[in-house]
CSV table of C-alpha atoms and ligand atoms in Angstrom, one decimal:
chain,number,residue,atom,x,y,z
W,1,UNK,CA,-83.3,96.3,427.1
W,2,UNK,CA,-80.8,98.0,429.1
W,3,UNK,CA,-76.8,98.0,428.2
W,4,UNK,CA,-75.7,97.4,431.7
W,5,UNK,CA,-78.1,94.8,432.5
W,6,UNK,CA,-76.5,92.8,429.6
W,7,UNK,CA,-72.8,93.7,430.6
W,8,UNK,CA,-73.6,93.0,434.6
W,9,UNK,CA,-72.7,89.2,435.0
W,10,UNK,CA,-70.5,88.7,432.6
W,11,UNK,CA,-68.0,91.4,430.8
W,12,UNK,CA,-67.6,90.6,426.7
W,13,UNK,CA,-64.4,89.5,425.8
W,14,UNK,CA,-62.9,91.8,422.7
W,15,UNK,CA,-65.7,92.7,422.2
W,16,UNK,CA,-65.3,95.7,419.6
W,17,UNK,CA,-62.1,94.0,417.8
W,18,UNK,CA,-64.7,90.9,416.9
W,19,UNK,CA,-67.7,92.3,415.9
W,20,UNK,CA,-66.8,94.7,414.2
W,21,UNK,CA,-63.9,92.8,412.2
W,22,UNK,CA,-67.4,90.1,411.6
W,23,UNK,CA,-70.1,92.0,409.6
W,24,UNK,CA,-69.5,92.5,406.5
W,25,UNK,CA,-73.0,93.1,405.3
W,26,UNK,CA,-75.3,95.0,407.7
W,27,UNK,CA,-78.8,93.0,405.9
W,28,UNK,CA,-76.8,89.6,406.6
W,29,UNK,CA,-77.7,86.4,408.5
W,30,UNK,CA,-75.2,86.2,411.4
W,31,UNK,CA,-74.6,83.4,414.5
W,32,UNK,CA,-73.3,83.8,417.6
W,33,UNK,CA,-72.7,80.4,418.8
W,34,UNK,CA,-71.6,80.9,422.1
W,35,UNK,CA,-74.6,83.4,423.4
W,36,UNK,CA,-73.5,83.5,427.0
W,37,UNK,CA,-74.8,86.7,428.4
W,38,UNK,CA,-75.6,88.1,425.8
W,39,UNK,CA,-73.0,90.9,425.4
W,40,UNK,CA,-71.9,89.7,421.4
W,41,UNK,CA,-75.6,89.1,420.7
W,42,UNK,CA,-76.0,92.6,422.1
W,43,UNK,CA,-73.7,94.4,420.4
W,44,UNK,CA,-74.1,92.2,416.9
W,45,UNK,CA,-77.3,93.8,416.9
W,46,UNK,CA,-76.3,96.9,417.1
W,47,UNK,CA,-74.5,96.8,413.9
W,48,UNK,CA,-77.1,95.3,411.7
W,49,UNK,CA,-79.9,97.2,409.8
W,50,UNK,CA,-83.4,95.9,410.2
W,51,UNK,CA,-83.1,93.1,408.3
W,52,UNK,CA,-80.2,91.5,409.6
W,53,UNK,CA,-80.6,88.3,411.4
W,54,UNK,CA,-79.3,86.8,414.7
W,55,UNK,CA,-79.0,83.2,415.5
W,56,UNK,CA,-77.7,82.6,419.2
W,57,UNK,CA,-77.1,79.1,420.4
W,58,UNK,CA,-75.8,78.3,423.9
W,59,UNK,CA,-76.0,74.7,425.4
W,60,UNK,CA,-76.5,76.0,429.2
W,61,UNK,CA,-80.0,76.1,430.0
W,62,UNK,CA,-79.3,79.2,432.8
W,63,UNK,CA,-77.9,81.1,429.6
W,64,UNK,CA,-81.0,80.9,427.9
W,65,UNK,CA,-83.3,81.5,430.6
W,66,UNK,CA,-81.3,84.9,431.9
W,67,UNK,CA,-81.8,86.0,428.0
W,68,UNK,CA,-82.8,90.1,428.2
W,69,UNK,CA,-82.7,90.5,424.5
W,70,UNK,CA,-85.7,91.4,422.7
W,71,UNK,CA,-85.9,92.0,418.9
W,72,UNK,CA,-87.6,90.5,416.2
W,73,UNK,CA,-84.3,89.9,414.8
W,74,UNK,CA,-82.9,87.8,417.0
W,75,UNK,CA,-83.0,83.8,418.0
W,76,UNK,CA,-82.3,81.7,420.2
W,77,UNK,CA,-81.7,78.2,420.8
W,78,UNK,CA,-80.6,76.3,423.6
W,79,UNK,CA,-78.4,73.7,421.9
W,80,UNK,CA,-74.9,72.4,421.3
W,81,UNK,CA,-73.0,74.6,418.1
W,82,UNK,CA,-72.0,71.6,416.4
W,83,UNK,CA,-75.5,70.9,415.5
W,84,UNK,CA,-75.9,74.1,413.7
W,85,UNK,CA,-76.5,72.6,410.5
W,86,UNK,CA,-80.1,71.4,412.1
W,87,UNK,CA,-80.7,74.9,414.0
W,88,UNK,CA,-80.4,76.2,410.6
W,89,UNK,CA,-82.8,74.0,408.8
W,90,UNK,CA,-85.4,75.1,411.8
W,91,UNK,CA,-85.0,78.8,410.3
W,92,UNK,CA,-85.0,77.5,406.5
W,93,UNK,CA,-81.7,79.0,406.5
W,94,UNK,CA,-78.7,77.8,404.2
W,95,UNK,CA,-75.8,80.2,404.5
W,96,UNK,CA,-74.9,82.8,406.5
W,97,UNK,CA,-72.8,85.9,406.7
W,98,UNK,CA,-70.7,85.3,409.5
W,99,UNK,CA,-70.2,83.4,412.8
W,100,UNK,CA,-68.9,84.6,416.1
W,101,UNK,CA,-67.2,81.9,418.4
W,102,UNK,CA,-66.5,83.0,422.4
W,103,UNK,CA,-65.0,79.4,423.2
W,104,UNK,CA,-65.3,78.4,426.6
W,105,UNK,CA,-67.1,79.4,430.0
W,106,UNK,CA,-68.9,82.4,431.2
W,107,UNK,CA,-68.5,84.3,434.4
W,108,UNK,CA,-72.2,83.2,435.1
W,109,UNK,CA,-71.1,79.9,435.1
W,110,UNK,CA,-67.4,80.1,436.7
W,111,UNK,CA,-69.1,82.1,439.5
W,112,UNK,CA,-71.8,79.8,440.1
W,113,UNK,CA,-71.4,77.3,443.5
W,114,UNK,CA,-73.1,74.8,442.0
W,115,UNK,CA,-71.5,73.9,438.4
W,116,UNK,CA,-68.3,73.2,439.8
W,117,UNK,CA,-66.2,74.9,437.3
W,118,UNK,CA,-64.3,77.0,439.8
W,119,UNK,CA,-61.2,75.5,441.5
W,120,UNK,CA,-61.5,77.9,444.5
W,121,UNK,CA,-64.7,77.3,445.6
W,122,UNK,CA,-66.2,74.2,447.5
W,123,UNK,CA,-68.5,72.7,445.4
W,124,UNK,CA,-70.0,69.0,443.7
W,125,UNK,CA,-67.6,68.1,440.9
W,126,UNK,CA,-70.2,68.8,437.8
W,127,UNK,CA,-68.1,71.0,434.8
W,128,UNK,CA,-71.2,70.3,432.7
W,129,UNK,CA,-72.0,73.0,430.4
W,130,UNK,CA,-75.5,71.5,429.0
W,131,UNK,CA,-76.9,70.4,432.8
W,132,UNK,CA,-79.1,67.9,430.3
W,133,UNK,CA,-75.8,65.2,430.0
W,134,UNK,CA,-75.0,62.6,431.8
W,135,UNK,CA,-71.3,62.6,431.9
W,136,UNK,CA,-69.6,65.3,434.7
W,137,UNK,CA,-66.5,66.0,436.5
W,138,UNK,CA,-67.4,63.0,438.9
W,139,UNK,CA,-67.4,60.4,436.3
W,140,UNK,CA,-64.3,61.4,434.8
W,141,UNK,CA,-62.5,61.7,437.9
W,142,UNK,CA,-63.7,58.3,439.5
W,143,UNK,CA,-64.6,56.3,436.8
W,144,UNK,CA,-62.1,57.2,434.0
W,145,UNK,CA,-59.1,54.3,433.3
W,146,UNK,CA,-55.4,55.0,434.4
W,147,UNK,CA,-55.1,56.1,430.4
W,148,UNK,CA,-57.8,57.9,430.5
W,149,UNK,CA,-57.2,59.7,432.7
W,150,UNK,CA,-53.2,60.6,431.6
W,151,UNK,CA,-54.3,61.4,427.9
W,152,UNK,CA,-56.8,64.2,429.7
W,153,UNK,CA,-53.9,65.7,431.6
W,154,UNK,CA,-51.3,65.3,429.1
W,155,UNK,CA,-53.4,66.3,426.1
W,156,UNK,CA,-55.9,68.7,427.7
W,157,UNK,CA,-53.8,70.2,430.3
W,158,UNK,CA,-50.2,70.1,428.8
W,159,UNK,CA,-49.0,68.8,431.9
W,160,UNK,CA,-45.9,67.2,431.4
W,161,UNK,CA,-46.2,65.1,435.1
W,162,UNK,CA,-49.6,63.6,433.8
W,163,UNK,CA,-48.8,60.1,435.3
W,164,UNK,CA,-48.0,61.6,438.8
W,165,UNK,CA,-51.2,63.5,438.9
W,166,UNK,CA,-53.0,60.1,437.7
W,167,UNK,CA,-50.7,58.4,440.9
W,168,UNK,CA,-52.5,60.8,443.2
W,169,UNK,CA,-55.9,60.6,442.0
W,170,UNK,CA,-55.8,56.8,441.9
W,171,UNK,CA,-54.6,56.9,445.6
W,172,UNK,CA,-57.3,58.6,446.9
W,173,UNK,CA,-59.8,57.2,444.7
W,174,UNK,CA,-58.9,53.5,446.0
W,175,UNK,CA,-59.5,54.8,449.6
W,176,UNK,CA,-62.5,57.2,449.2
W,177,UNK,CA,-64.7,58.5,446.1
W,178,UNK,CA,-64.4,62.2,445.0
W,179,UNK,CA,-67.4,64.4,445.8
W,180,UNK,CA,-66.3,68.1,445.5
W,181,UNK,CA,-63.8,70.3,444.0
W,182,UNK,CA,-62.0,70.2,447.4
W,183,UNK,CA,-61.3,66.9,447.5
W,184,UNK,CA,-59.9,67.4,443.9
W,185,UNK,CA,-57.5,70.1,445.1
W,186,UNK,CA,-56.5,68.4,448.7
W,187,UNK,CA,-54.8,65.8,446.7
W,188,UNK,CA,-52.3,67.8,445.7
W,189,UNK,CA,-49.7,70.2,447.3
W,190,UNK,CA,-47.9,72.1,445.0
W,191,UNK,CA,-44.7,73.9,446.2
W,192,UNK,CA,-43.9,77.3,445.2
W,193,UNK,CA,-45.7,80.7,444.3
W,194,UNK,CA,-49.0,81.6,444.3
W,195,UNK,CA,-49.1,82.2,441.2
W,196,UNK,CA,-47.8,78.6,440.2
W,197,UNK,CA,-50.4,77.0,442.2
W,198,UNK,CA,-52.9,79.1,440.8
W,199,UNK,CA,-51.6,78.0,437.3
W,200,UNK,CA,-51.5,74.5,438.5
W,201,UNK,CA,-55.2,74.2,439.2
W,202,UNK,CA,-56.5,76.2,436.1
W,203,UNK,CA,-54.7,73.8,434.1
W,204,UNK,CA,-56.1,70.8,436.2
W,205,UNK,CA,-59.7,72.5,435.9
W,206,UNK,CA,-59.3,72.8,432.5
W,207,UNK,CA,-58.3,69.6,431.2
W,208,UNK,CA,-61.3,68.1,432.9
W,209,UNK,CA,-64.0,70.8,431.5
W,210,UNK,CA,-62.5,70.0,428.3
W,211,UNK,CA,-62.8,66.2,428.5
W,212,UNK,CA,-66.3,66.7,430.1
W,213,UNK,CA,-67.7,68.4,427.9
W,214,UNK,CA,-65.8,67.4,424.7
W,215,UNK,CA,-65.0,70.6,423.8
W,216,UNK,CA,-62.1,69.6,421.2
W,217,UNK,CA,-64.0,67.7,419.1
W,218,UNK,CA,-67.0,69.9,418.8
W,219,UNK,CA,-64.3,72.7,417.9
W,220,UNK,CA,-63.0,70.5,414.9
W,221,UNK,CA,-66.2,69.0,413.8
W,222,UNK,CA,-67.9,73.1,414.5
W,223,UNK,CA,-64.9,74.6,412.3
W,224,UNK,CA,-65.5,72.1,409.3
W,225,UNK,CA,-69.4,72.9,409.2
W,226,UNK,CA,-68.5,76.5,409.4
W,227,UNK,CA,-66.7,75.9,406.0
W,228,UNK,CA,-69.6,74.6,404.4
W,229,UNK,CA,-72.5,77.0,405.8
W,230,UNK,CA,-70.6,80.6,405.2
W,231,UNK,CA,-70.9,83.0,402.2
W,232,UNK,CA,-68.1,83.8,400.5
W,233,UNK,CA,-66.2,86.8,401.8
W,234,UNK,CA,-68.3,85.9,404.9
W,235,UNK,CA,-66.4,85.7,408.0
W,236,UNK,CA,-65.6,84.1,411.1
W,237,UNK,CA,-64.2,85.1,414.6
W,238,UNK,CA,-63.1,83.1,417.2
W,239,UNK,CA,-62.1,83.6,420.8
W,240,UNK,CA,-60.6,81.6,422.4
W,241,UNK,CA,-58.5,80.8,426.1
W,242,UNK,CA,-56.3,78.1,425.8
W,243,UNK,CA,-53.4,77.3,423.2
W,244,UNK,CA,-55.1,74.0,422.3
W,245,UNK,CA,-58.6,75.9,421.3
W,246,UNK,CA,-55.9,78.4,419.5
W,247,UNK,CA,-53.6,76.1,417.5
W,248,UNK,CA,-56.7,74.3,416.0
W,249,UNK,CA,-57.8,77.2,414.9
W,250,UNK,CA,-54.7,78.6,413.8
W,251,UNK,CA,-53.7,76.0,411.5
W,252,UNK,CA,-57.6,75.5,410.0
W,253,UNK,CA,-57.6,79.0,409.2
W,254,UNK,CA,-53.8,78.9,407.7
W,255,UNK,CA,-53.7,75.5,406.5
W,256,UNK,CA,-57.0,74.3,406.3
W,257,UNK,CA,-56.0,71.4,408.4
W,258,UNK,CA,-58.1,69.6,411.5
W,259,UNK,CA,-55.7,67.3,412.7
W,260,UNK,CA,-57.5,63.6,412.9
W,261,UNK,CA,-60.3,65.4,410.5
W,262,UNK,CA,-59.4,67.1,407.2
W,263,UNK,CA,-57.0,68.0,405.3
W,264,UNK,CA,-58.0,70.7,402.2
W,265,UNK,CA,-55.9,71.1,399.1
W,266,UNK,CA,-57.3,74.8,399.6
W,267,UNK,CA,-58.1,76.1,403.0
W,268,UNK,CA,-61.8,77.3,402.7
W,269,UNK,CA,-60.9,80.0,404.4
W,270,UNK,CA,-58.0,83.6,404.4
W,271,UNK,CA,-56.8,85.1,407.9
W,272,UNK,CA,-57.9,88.7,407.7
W,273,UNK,CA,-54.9,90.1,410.6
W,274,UNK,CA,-51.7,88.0,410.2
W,275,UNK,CA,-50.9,88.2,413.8
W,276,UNK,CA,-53.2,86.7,416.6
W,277,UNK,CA,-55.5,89.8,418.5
W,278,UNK,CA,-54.8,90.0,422.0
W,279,UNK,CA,-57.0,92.1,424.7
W,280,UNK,CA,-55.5,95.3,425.4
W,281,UNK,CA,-54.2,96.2,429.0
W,282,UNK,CA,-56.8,98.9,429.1
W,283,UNK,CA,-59.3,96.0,428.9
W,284,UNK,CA,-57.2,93.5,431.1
W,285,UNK,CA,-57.4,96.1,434.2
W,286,UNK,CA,-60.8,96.0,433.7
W,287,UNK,CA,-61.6,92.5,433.1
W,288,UNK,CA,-58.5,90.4,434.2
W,289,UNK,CA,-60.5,87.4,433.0
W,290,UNK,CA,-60.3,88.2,429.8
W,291,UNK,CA,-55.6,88.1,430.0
W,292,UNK,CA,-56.2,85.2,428.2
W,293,UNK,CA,-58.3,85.8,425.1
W,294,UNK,CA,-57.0,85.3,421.3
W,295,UNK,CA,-58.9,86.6,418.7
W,296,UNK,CA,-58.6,84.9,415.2
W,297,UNK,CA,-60.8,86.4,412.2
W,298,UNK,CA,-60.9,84.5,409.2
W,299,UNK,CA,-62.9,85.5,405.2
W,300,UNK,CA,-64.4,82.5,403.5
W,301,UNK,CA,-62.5,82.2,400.3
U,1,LIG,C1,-67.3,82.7,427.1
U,1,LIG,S1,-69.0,82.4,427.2
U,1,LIG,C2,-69.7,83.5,426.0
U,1,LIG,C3,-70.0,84.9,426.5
U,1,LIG,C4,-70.7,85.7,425.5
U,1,LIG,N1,-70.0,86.0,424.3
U,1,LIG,C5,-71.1,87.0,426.2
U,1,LIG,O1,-70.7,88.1,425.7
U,1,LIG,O2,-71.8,87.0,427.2
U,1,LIG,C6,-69.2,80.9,426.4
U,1,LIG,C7,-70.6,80.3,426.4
U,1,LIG,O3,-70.6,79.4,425.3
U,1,LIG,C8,-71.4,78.3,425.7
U,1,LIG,N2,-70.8,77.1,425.0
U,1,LIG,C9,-69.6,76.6,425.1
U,1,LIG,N3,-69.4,75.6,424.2
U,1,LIG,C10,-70.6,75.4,423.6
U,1,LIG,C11,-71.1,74.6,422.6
U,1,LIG,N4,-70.4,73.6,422.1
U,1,LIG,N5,-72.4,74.7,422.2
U,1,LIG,C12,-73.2,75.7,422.7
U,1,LIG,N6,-72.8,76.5,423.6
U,1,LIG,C13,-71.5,76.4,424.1
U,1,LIG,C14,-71.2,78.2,427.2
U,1,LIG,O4,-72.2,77.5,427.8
U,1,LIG,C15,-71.1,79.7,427.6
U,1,LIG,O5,-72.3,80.1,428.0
């Protein structure tokens, strides 16, 4: 297995400041939930003994496939995290010693023409991260209600002029269906910046990924079974690249609320840092995608 093979299509976010905040016993059972490239898998391994475990899970079939990691130690499963209560079973596994969570997409994904996740470049409106469901960027856009639509831009994307983005969408979808990402973005003209248009469109991207892919209530439902399948003084770390993703996390670990889900008279878990980690410039220069990252660790009480 070779380092830079691992690190070539996708750069690991914080990389050292999660894993290394995450083991806390070197013979544990660990997860990675969000396997990706591989880089955390990669580097989780480094730091067990030999008889540590590694459970990855990624719900992208192309993830899986590109795997390069070899090691009697480690597993993987193509699957959605919130069903790691069954991977689990597979493994006759109860509890584990800590799980690592790199919330969102990977560059293999953002980069690729095809899934559709990338507002700058043509391609069919998809956004699926598990290519086995039936529900994509298509559907939502054409076939979501007026209020469906709104709660996605106003929840998902913070946008404060949801119901003019819903106006525009409407108008065009009356007239013509949606196809590509282009036809998405030529509905709008945003005045200003660059860098405001830019921010425009990621926000727009996002809130549809989101929706898509339901990626808010698999957070919320994931954290909850976290509580239940981790040691304690096992740990938790989460990444993540939007306030939403953050704030949930934030208050579970501080509160041990899930808004809409549970509300514990003692949070099952204690923030190890007080203050939220943030990539380093070094690291941003390096890998402006990752300008955007929070790191939360967490101990099981
Ligand atoms: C940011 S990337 C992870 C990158 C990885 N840490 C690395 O170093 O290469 C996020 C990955 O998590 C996967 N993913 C996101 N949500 C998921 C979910 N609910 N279940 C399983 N995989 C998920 C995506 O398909 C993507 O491959």
């Amino acid at each position: 297995m070779n380092y830079k093979d691992i690190f070539y299509h996708h750069k690991p976010v914080l990389l050292k400041e999660s894993v290394e905040n995450l083991i806390v016993d070197k013979n544990g059972i660990y997860i990675d939930a969000t396997f990706g490239g591989g880089g955390h898998s990669y580097e989780i391994l480094k730091k067990l003994n030999k008889n540590g475990t590694l459970i990855a899970v990624d719900q992208d079939k192309e993830s899986i496939k590109r795997n390069l990691i070899k090691d009697k130690r480690f597993h993987l499963f193509h699957n959605n995290f919130v069903y790691i209560r069954d991977i689990l079973n597979k493994k006759n596994i109860e509890k584990v010693s800590g799980i690592l969570v790199d919330l969102g997409i990977s560059s293999l994904q953002m980069d690729n023409p095809k899934r559709g996740f990338s507002n700058q470049l043509n391609c069919p409106l998809d956004m699926r991260m598990n290519q086995e469901s039936s529900y994509s960027a298509k559907n939502v856009i054409n076939e979501c209600s007026k209020k469906q639509l709104f709660h996605i831009f106003r929840e998902y994307g913070e946008f404060k002029n949801s119901k003019k983005i819903v106006e525009k969408i409407l108008k065009r979808r009356f007239q013509e269906k949606f196809f590509n990402t282009f036809d998405l973005n030529n509905v709008f003209f945003i005045r200003g910046s660059f860098r405001k248009k830019k921010r425009f469109f990621s926000r727009l991207f996002q809130s549809i990924r989101i929706e898509v892919n339901d990626e808010i209530n698999i957070l919320k439902d994931f954290l909850l079974e976290s509580s239940k399948i981790i040691l304690p003084g096992g740990r938790i770390a989460i990444i993540s690249y939007h306030s939403i993703e953050d704030r949930i996390t934030k208050s579970f670990f501080k509160k041990g609320i899930i808004i809409n889900k549970i509300n514990f008279k003692t949070p099952p878990f204690k923030m190890i840092h007080k203050k939220v980690i943030k990539p380093r410039f070094k690291e941003i220069i390096k890998n402006p995608r990752s300008r955007s990252a929070r790191l939360r660790i967490a101990e099981k009480s």
